[in-house]
Every structure is written in C-alpha cells, then in structure tokens.
XYZ file of C-alpha atoms in Angstrom:
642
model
C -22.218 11.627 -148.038
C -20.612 9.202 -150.303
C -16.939 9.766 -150.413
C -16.637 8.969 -154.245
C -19.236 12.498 -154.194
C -16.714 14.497 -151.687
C -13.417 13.741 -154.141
C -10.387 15.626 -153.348
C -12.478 17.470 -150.101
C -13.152 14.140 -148.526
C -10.456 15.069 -145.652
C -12.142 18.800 -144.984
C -14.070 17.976 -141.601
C -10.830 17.038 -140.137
C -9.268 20.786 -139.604
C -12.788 21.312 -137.718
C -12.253 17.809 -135.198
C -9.036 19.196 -134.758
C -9.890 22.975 -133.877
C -12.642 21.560 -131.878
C -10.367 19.960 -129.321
C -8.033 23.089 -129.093
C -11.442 24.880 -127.389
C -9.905 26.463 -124.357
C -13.756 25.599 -122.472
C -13.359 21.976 -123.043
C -9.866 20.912 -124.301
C -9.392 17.478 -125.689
C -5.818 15.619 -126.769
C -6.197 14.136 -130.252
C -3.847 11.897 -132.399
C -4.148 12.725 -136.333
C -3.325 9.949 -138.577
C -1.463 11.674 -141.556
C 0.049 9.583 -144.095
C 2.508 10.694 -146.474
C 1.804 13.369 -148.524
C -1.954 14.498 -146.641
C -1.172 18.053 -145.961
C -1.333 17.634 -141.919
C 0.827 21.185 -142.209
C -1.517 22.758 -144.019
C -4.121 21.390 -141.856
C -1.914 22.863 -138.338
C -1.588 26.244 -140.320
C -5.636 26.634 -141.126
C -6.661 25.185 -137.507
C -3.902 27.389 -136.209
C -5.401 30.433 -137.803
C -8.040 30.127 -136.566
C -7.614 29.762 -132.813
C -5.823 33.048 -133.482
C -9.386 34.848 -133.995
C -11.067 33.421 -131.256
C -8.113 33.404 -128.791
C -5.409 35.583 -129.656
C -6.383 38.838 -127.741
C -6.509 35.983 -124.806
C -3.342 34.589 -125.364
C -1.222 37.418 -125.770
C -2.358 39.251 -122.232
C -1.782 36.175 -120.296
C 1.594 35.678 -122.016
C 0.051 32.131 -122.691
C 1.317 29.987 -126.074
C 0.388 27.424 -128.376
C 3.814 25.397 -128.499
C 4.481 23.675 -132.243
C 7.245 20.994 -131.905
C 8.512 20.002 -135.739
C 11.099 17.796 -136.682
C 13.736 20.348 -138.650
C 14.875 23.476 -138.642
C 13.494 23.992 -141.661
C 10.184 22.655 -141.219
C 10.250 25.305 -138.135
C 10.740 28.225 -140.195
C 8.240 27.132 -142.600
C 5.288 27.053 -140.299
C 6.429 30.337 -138.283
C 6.803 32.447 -141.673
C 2.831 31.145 -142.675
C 1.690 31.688 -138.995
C 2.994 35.252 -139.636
C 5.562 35.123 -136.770
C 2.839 35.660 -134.793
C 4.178 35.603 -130.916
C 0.975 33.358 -129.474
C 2.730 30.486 -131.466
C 6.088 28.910 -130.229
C 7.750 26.615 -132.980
C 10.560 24.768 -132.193
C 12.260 21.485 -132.738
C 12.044 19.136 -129.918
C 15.827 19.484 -128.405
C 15.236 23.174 -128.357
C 11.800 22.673 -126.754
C 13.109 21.313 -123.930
C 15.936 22.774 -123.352
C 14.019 26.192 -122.871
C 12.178 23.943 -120.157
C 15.242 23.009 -118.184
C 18.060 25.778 -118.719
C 17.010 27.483 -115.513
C 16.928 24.751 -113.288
C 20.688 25.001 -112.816
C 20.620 22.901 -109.424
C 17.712 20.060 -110.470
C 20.350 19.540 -113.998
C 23.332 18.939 -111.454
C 21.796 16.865 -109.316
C 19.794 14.855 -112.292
C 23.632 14.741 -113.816
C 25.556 13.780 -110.312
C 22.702 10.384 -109.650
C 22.735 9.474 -113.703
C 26.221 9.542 -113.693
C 26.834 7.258 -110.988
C 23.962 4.926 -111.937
C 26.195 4.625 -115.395
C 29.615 4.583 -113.690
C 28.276 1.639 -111.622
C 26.374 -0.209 -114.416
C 30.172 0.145 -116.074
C 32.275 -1.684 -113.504
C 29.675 -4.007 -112.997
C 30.084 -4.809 -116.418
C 34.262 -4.547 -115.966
C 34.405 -6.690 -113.103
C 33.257 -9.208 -115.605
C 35.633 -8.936 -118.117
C 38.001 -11.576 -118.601
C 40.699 -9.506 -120.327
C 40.922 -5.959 -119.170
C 43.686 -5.184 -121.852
C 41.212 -5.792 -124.856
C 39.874 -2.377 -126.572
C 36.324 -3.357 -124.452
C 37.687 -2.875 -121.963
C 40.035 -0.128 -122.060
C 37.116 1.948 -123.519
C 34.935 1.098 -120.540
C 38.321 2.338 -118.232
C 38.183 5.552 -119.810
C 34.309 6.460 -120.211
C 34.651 5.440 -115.852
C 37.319 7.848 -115.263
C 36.016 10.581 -117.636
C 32.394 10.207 -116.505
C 33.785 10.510 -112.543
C 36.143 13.447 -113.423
C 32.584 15.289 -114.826
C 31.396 14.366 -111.433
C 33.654 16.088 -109.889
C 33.622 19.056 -112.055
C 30.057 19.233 -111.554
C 30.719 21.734 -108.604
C 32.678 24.229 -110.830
C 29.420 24.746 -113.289
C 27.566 27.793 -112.974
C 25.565 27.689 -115.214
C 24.743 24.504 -118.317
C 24.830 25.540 -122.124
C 23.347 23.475 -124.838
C 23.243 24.203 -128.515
C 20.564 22.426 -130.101
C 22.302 22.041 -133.417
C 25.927 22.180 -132.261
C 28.931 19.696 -130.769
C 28.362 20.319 -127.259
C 31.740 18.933 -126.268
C 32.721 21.795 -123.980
C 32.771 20.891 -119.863
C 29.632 23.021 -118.651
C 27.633 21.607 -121.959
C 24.943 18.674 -121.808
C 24.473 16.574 -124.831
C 21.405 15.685 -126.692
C 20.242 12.685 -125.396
C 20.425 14.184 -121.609
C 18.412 16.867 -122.629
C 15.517 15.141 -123.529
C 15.845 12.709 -120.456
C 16.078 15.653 -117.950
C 13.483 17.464 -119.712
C 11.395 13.973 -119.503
C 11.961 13.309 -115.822
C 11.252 16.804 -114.681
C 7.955 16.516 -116.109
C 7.143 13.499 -114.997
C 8.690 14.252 -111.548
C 8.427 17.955 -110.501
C 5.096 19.744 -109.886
C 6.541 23.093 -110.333
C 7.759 22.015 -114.043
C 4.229 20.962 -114.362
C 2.697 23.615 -113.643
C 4.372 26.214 -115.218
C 4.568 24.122 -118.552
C 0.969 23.890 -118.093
C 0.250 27.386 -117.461
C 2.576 28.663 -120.384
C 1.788 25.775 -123.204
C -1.797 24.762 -122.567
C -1.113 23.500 -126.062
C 0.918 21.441 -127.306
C 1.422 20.084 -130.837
C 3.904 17.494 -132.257
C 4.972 16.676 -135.427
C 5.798 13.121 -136.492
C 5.097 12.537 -133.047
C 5.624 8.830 -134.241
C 9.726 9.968 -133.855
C 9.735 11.569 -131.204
C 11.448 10.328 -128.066
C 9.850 7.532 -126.482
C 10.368 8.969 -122.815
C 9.258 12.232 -123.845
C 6.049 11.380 -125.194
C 4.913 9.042 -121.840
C 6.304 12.650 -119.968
C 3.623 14.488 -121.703
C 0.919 11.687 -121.524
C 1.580 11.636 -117.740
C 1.522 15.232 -117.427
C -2.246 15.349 -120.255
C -3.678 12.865 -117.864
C -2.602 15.323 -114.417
C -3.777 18.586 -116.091
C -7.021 17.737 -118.307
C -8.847 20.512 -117.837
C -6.085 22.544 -118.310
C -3.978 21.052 -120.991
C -4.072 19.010 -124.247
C -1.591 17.294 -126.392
C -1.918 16.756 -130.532
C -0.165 14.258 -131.969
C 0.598 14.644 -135.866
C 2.220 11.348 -137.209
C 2.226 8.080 -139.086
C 3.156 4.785 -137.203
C 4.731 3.628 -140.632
C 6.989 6.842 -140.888
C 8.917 5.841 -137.494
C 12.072 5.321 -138.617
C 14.037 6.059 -135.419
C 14.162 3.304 -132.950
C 13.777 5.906 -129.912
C 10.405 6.555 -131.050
C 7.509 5.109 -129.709
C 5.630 1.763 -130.918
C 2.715 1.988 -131.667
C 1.929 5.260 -130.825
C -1.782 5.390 -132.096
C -2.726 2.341 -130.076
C -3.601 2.000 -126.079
C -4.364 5.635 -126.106
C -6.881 7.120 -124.025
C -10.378 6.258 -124.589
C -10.932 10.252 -124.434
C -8.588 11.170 -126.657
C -9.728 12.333 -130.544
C -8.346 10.090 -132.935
C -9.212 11.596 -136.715
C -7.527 9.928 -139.833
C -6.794 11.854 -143.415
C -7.331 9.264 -146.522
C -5.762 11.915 -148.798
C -2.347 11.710 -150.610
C -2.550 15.165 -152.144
C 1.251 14.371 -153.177
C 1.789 11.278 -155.979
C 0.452 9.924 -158.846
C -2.081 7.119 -158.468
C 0.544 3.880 -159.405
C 3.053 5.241 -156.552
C 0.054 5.588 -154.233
C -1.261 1.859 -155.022
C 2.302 0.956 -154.528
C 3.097 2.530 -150.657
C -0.794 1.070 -150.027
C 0.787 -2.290 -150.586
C 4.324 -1.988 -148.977
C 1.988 -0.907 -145.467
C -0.897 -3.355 -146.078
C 0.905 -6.023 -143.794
C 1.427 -3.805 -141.398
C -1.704 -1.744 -140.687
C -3.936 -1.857 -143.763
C -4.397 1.794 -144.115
C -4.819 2.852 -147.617
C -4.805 6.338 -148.643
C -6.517 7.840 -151.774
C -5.452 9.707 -154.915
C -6.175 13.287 -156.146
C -8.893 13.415 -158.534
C -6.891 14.960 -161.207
C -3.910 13.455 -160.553
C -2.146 11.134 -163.539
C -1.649 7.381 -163.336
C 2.202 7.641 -163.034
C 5.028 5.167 -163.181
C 7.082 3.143 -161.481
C 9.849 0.431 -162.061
C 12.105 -1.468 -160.361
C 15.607 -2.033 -161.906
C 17.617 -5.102 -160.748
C 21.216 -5.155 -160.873
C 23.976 -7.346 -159.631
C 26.515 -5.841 -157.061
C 30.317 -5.194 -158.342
C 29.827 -3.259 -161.376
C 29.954 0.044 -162.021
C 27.128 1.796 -159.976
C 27.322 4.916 -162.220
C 26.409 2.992 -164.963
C 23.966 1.643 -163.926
C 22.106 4.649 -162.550
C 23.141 6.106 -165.604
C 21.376 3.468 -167.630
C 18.151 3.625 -165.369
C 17.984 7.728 -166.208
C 17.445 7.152 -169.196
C 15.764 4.151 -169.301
C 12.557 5.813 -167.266
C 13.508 8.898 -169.663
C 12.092 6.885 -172.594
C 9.452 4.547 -170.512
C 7.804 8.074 -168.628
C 8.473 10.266 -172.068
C 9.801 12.935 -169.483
C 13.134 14.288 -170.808
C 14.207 15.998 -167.305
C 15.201 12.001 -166.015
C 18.481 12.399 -168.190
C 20.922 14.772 -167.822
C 24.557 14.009 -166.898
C 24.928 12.964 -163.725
C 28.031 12.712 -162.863
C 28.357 13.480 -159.597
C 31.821 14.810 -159.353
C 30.151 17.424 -161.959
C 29.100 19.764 -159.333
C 28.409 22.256 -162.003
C 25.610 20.368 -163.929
C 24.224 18.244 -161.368
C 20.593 16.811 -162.384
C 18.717 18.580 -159.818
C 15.432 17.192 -161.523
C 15.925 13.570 -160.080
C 16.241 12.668 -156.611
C 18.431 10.683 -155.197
C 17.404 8.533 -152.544
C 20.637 6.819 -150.752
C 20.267 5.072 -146.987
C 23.303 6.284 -145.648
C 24.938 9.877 -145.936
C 28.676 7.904 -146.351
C 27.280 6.649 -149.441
C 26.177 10.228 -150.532
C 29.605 11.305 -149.556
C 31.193 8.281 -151.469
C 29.617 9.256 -154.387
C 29.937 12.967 -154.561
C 33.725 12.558 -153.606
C 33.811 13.621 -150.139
C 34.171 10.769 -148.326
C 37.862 11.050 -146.753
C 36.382 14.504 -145.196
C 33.212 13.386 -144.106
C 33.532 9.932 -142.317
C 35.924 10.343 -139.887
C 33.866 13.170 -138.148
C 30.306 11.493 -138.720
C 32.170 8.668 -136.962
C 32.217 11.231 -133.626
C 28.655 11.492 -131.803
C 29.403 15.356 -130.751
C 30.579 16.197 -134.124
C 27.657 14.336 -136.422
C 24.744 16.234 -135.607
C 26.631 19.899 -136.793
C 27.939 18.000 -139.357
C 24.882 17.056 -141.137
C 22.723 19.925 -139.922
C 25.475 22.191 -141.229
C 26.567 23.614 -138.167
C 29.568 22.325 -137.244
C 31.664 25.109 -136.077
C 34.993 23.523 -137.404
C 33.719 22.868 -141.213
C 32.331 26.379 -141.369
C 35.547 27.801 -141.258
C 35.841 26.834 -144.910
C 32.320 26.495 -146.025
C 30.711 30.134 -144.652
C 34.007 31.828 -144.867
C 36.912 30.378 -147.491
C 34.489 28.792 -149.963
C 32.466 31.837 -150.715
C 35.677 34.012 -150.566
C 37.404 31.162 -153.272
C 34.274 31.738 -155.226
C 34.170 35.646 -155.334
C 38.200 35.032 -155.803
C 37.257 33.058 -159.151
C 34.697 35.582 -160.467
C 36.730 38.569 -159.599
C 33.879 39.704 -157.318
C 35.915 42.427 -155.415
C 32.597 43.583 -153.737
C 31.728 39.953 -152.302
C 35.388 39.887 -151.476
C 35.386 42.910 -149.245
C 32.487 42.056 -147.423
C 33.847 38.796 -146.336
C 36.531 40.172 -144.670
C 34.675 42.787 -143.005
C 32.442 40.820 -141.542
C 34.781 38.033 -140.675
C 38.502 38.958 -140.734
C 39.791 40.171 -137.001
C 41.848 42.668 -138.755
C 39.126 44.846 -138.796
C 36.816 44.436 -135.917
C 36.684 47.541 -133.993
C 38.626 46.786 -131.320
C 41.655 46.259 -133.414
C 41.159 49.343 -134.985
C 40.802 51.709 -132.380
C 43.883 49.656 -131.332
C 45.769 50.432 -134.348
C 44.907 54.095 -135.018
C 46.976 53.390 -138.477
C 44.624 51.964 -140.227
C 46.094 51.726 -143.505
C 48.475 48.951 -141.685
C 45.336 46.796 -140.943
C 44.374 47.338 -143.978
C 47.907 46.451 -145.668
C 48.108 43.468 -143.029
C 44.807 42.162 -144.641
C 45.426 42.953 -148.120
C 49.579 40.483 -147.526
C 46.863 37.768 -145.509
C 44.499 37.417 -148.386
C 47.404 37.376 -151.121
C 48.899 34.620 -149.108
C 45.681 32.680 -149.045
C 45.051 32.854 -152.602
C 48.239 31.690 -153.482
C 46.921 28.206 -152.696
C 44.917 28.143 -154.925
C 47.855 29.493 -157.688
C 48.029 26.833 -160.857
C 44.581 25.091 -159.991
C 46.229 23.599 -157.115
C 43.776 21.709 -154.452
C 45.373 22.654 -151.113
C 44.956 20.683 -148.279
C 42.706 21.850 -145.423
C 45.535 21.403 -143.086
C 47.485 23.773 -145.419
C 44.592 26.138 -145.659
C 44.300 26.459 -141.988
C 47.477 26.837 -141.674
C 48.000 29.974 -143.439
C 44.616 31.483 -141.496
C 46.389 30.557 -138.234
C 49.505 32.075 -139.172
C 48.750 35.266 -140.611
C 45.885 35.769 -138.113
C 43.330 36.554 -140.756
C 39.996 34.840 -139.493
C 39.345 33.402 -136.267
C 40.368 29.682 -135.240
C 37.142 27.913 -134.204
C 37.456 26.589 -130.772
C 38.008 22.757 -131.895
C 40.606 23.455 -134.113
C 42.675 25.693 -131.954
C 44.907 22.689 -131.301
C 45.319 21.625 -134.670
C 46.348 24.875 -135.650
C 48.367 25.891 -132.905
C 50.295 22.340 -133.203
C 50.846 23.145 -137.583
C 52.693 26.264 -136.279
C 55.269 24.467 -134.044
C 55.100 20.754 -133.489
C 57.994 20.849 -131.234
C 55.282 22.985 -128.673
C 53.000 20.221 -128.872
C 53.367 18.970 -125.489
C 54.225 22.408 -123.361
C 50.915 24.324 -124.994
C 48.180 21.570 -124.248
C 48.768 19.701 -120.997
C 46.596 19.339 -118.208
C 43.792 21.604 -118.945
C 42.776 19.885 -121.965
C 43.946 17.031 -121.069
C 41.165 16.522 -118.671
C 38.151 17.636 -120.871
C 35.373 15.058 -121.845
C 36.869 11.457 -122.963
C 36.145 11.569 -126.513
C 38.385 14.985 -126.868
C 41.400 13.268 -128.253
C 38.928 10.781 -131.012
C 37.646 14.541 -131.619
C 40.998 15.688 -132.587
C 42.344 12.970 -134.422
C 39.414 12.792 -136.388
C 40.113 16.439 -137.551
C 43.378 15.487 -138.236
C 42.094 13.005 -140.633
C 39.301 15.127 -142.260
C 41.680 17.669 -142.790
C 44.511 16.085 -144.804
C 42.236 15.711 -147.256
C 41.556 18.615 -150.527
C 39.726 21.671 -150.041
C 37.701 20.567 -153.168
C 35.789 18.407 -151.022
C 34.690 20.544 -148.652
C 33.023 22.045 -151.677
C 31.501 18.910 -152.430
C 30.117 18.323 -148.575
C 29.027 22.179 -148.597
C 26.948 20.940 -152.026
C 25.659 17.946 -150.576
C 23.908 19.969 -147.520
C 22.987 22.853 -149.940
C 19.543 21.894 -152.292
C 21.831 21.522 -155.083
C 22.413 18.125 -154.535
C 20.845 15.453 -156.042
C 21.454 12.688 -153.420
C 19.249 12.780 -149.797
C 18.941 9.855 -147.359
C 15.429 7.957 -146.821
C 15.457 9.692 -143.788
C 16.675 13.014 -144.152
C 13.584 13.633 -146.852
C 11.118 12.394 -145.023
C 8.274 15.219 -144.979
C 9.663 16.176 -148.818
C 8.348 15.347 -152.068
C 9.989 15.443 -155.563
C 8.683 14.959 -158.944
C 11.244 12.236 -159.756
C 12.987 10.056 -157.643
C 15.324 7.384 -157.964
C 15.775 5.134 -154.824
C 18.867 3.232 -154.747
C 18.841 -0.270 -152.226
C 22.334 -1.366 -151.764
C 22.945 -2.771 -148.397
C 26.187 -3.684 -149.029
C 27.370 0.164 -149.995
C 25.343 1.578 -147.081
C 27.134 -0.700 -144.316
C 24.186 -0.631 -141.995
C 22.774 -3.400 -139.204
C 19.298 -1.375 -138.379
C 18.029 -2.154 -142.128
C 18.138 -4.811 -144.672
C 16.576 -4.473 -147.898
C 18.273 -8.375 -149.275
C 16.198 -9.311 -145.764
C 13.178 -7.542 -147.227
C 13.212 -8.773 -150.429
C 14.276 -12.070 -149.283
C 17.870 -12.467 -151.064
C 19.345 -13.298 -147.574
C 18.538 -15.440 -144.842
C 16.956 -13.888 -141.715
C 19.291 -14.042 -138.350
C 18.886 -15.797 -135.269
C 18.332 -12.409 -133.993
C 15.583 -11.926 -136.488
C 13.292 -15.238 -136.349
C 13.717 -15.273 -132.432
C 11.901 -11.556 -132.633
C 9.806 -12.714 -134.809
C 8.815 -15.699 -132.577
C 8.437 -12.831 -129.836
C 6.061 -10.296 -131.939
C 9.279 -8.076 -131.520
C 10.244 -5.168 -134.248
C 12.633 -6.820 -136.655
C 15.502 -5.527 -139.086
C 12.488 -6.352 -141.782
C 9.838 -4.397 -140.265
C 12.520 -1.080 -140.001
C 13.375 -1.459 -143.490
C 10.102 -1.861 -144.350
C 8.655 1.580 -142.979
C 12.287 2.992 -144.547
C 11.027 2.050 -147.827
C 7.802 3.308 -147.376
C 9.333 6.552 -146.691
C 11.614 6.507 -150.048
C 9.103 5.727 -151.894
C 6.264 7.913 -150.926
C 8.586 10.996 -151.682
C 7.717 10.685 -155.553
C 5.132 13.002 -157.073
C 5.313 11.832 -160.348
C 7.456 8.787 -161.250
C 9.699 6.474 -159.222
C 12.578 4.033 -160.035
C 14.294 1.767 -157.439
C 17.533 0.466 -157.980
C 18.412 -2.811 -156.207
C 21.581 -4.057 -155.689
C 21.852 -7.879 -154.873
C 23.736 -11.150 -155.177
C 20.554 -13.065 -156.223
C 18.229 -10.815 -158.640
C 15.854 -13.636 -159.485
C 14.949 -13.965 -155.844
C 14.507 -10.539 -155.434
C 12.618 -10.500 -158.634
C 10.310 -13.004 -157.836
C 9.006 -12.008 -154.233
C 8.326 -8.603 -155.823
C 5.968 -10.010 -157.365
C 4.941 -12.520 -154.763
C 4.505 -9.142 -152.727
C 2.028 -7.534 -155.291
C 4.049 -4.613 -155.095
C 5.288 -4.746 -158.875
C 3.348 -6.392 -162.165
C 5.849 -8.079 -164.192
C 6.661 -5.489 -166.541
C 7.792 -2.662 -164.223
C 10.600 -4.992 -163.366
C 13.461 -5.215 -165.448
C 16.763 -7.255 -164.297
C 19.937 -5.095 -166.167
C-alpha cells in the first residue's frame, strides 16, 4: 500500500515483526532501527503486552522472564509502571543487570579480580620501566595505582562476599566498580557454560535499549551466547547508530549482523515539527541516509541558528535569543526571566541544552561544589544520578528541613527528624527511658542548626556539618566521617585515622580532599545542584536528555565553556582546523572528534517538539555561517549573526 495512503500508521506492522520473533516455538533475534522520537517504547510496551496473553501463565510457573535492559533509572520505572509491575518482566539498567548475574559467583569474581589485576599491575611497570623521570606526577601516579592495585590483591583473601551499588561510589574494599562489572559479567558469559545456561534458562529474552550505547564487550557476550543457544534464546536490539554517543558502545551495531537476524526500521518521528525533522534528516544524511517522516498533523515549526562571538556576556545573549524566537515563533512561553541564579522563576518552558554538566553548574552557581567531586570517578556517577551518599546529607535531609524551617512547616519539620535524627530511633529510646531528654536533646540540636541560617546568613557546608557532627543530630555518611571527625579536633587528625584507612583504595585521599573543597563552599549551592538534578531546571546536557523531548529548546555550542576533547562543534562547523589526530583517522576510515560531535548534535537537536534555537559560540562567525549553509542544514534567513 502506498505509504503517502498509510500516513501516521505507516510504522504499525512493525510491533507484529517484532512479537513475531519473541514466539517461544521459533525465536528469532531482531535489531529495530528507531530514530529519535519513533515511539520504540511504546512499541516494547504493546509487543510486551501481548506476549503476556499468550505466555504469561507459561512464564510465571517456570519462574522464566522476559529481561528489559533501559538506559536510566527513570526510563526503568516508566516501562515497569505501564507493564503493570507484572513479575514475567525484569527491567533493569544494564549495571544492575549484570550484577544480579555475577553477585553469587563469589570465587569466579576473585579469581577474575586476582588475573585482571596482575595483567594491569604488569602492563603498569612495563610502562614505568620506561619512564625517564620517575619523580614526574606520571609517574608517581603509576607508583601508587601499582601499590594500591597489589595491596587489593592481597586483600582479596579477606572478602567474603563483593557488594556493588549500581548507582553509588563503590569506594569501599569488598566493592567492585562499574566498569568491572560489566567486564566480569561479559567474560562469564562468554566463558562459563553454567552462566550460560542458567541466563538462558531464566531470560530466554532479552531486550536492550539504545543498544547502540551499550558496552561494546557486553553486546559481542550476548551475540556469542544468541549464536550458542538459538533455539533457546533471542536478543532485541532497540537503538539508533546515530544516537551512540558513548565511545564504549559499539560501531556500527546494525551492520555485519547475522543473516538470520530480523532487522525492521520505523520511518516515524511522532515527536517534532516538520522543519526540525528536515533538519536532523540532513545533519545524518552523510552518515547513513536514513530519513524519517513527519506526523500528518504536525505544524511546520521553526528553527534558527544564532551566531555569536565568544567573550561577551553569555546571559545576554541567551537572553536576547529568548526573545528573539519569542517574536519570530509568536510563542510567548520563550521569554521569561531567566536568570539562572533565580531559582524561584526559572523558565521551565525552554530547554536548555549545555554539553557539559560544569557548564550547567557554572551557570546555575554551583560550580565550586560540583567540580571537584565530578573530577573523582567513584564519586561522579552518585553525583549526577543523585545518589551520592555524601551530598544527600544536605539535599534529602537539611534542604527540605531549611525549607519547612522557612515556611514554618512544623509538621514537615517533625517528620524529618523522625525519620532521620538518631535521637529518636528506637534503640536510643528504649536506651533512654526519659524520653523527654531525647526529645529536649533534639529540640537544643535543631535550635543550634537553625541558627546558621540566623540574619540570611549562607553557612558553609563545612560549618553545617559541623554542627550535625557535634550535636549528634543526623548520621555522618560514611565518606564524610573523616571530615567531620577532623572539624571536631584537628589536633586528633593523625591518632584517629592511621593505618586502617590509610590502606583503603588509592584514590581515598583525592576522595577526601575533594570534599574538603566542595564543602567550603555555601549551602546555597547545594540548593542550586539539588535544582539542577530536580526537573526544575532548565539546563540538561546533550546527553543526559537523550530519549526526552521538549516543546522548546535552546541548544547552546560553546566548546570553549564546555572544556571537552571527545567533541568539537568549531571542528564541525569548520571554524578550526582539524588535528593531526583527526585527518590521520580520517585517512584510516576511523571515528573522528567530527563524527562524535556530529551524532551529539543530532541528539540536541532532535529533542525539540516544536521550535529550536542553537546558540554558537565562535571566534570566526562568518565561517561558521557560511558552511551552514554549505551543509543545507539552514536557509539563509534562519541564521542570524548577533
């Protein structure tokens, strides 16, 4: 049937290709090519729904499940609460998929742990033995990752049993980190029959989302294991090659598959207006000529991209853009103040695409907080997931008690302490059968607290914790037990943490002293981090959005600001010169800075719904300017140099 005929249902055999291969009889691996905005959830939900009628009953009395790997937290809870928390479907995100694989092969983790560690000890003082000057920071950095990475050798022993939180620092010594996770999970796959098996037997199904992300070693685990088990076992893949953002993902992921393998595409952008679809069809042509297709009812939309030198005042200038596509798109919800140290009135209408989340933190004013702990690998992930035991101290317990402070909210008051303070757990009442002196101890702790605050003062966070640790009234997380300790008595310093922490993982120290730092900075921006990860903020990175849409969005290009090597949008737009680095990869049909930033800003820009501006920062705007066009990405008047 012609597709111009079909309209908006041209995509609606694809839910029945899909469903076909999950037939138990006769199961097939697929790879679905979904392109921004095509519904592939909605397409996993109805398919999913499905093979709940026909094979439910089945599943649920041979404890068997269809396993659902997504990319966020958030994206997991989405898809479990319209599966209906059924129990035939596990949803997860790929670190806590496999570490529900491994955690109970204590003995294969330590002996995977004992042969990687000396493969990297050895690939170290190779590497030392080479070094001219062993008193250079090289150098002494390699000394110390050798002798911490032998003392976890020989702590191995001592472990009884491995922990791993997927969304946490993992910096304790019986914890694995992210990136072994997925490599033991990978290598037991690929190397241990019983892991097979019993993956096999318990997932016959398995489903990732932008699959095009996932880890490379990962994906060639489960290929292995497809090709081992085929009668047994399939694998659907859910991406876009030109959504791969992460350099751990695999290349080309929908090419040299199986010639067996289902391989349906979706031509439907159910998400933007038809001038921001003609525009991502463009910025991909190059790279794989895939075009996707409008709603029917959808509106032409706009777009525009706004030039501006670097060195002036940013704020202006996104200022000045606001209100510029105000007038050009008639739409009065792209101006409103933003200021964004206005955390009050922030324009939650426009979106704010940055590259890095330092920029986001430079420009809601919580910078001095934020970087030095983003700087630390164990301490980034809870940082920007939001569970970063350390920061929740103040943001899940002081913030909202500062809040219901302000507001006189005695109720929200008294249920923060009883479900936090350690003056009244249990114990310590049945402990202290006067209870009116816990209660009297509390009432002294939380005067003392809010005296901080007395005057419109901005304590420090090394004040604030200070006060908890001395009057005892909330619990010291873990990694700031030093800290605290220390503020109480520096003289102690030395006689309270010796050997014993001493000889924890390397990076222990870089952990504290980037605490230190975050925390001599104003409680006021931990306020302003808590509203950056809450949906009140207007700012998100190009790649913390990806699988969201908004109706307006405002992507900002600004190399300079975002401090990056993996991307280059002067590269892309042809402002600066390409390395040697660059044109020898080039030479090589090797992935480039250009062809990461590229898929980056397909990603930015295929978040709009409605209207998009791009604001690009450069030292050359007529360049820029004039390979736009070149491109055929912009007509001449949706640019405008200001």
């Amino acid at each position: 049937m012609n597709s111009e005929i079909l309209g908006n249902n041209i995509d609606n055999h694809i839910d029945a290709e899909i469903y076909n291969c999950l037939k138990l009889e006769n199961p097939k691996s697929f790879f679905l090519f979904a392109g921004a905005g095509s519904g592939k959830t909605s397409s996993l939900v109805n398919v999913l729904r499905l093979f709940k009628t026909e094979y439910g009953r089945e599943f649920r009395l041979n404890r068997k499940k269809v396993a659902i790997i997504t990319y966020t937290n958030a994206a997991c809870d989405e898809i479990i609460r319209r599966l209906e928390y059924d129990s035939i479907f596990s949803v997860s995100t790929i670190h806590s998929f496999a570490w529900d694989l491994i955690r109970n092969f204590n003995q294969d983790i330590k002996n995977w742990l004992q042969i990687n560690l000396v493969s990297e000890i050895n690939k170290l003082e190779e590497e030392q033995s080479k070094s001219k000057n062993l008193q250079n920071k090289t150098s002494i950095d390699r000394a110390k990752k050798i002798e911490s990475k032998t003392r976890r050798i020989q702590y191995l022993d001592n472990v009884n049993q491995f922990t791993y939180n997927p969304n946490g620092d993992n910096i304790t010594k019986d914890s694995l980190n992210h990136s072994e996770v997925i490599s033991i999970a990978a290598d037991f796959i690929n190397t241990k029959p019983l892991m097979q098996n019993l993956l096999a037997c318990k997932f016959p199904i398995v489903l990732i989302d932008e699959s095009q992300d996932t880890k490379k070693e990962l994906i060639d685990a489960f290929f292995e294991l497809q090709k081992n088990k085929k009668k047994c076992f399939s694998i659907g893949l859910f991406g876009d090659t030109m959504q791969r953002i992460y350099s751990d993902g695999k290349e080309n992921l929908a090419h040299g598959l199986p010639e067996d393998w289902i391989k349906p595409a979706k031509q439907m952008n159910h998400r933007s207006n038809k001038r921001i679809i003609t525009l991502i069809n463009n910025i991909r042509q190059e790279v794989d000529g895939q075009k996707q297709r409008p709603r029917v009812e959808k509106g032409e939309g706009t777009i525009r991209l706004f030039i501006s030198k670097r060195g002036i005042d940013k704020q202006h200038i996104e200022d000045l853009v606001s209100q510029k596509m105000c007038a050009i798109t008639n739409d009065p919800l792209w101006y409103k103040s933003l200021d964004p140290k206005d955390l009050k009135d922030i324009n939650s209408d426009i979106k704010t695409l940055i590259l890095e989340h330092h920029m986001a933190a430079r420009r809601m004013g919580f910078l001095e907080f934020f970087e030095p702990l983003y700087k630390e690998d164990k301490l980034s992930t809870g940082l920007l997931e939001g569970s970063l035991s350390g920061a929740n101290l103040f943001t899940k317990i002081i913030l909202p008690l500062i809040d219901a402070k302000e507001t006189d909210d005695k109720f929200a008051i008294a249920r923060i302490i009883k479900k936090h303070s350690k003056f009244l757990e249990k114990e310590e009442i049945f402990k202290n059968l006067e209870q009116m002196e816990n209660i009297k101890k509390t009432r002294k702790s939380l005067g003392d607290l809010f005296k901080l605050w007395d005057g419109n003062k901005d304590p420090l966070l090394i004040e604030v914790l200070q006060n908890i640790s001395e009057s005892g009234l909330f619990p010291i997380p873990d990694s700031l037990i030093p800290i605290a300790t220390r503020t109480k008595s520096e003289q102690k310093i030395a006689d309270e943490f010796e050997a014993e922490e001493k000889d924890e993982e390397e990076n222990n120290d870089s952990i504290i002293n980037a605490w230190d730092l975050a925390l001599s900075n104003p409680f006021s921006q931990v306020r302003k981090y808590n509203n950056y990860l809450s949906e009140n903020s207007k700012f998100g990175t190009h790649q913390g959005v990806k699988g969201l849409e908004f109706p307006r969005v405002m992507v900002i290009l600004d190399d300079e600001e975002s401090r990056g090597f993996l991307f280059s949008y002067d590269k892309l737009f042809g402002s600066k010169e390409l390395s040697i680095t660059d044109k020898k990869n080039l030479q090589e049909g090797k992935e480039t800075g250009i062809d990461r930033t590229r898929r980056l800003f397909y990603v930015a820009c295929s978040r709009a719904e409605e209207s998009l501006a791009i604001v690009a920062y450069t030292d050359n705007s007529d360049i820029v300017k004039k390979n736009a066009l070149a491109f055929g990405w912009f007509s001449e008047e949706e640019i405008e140099i200001i």
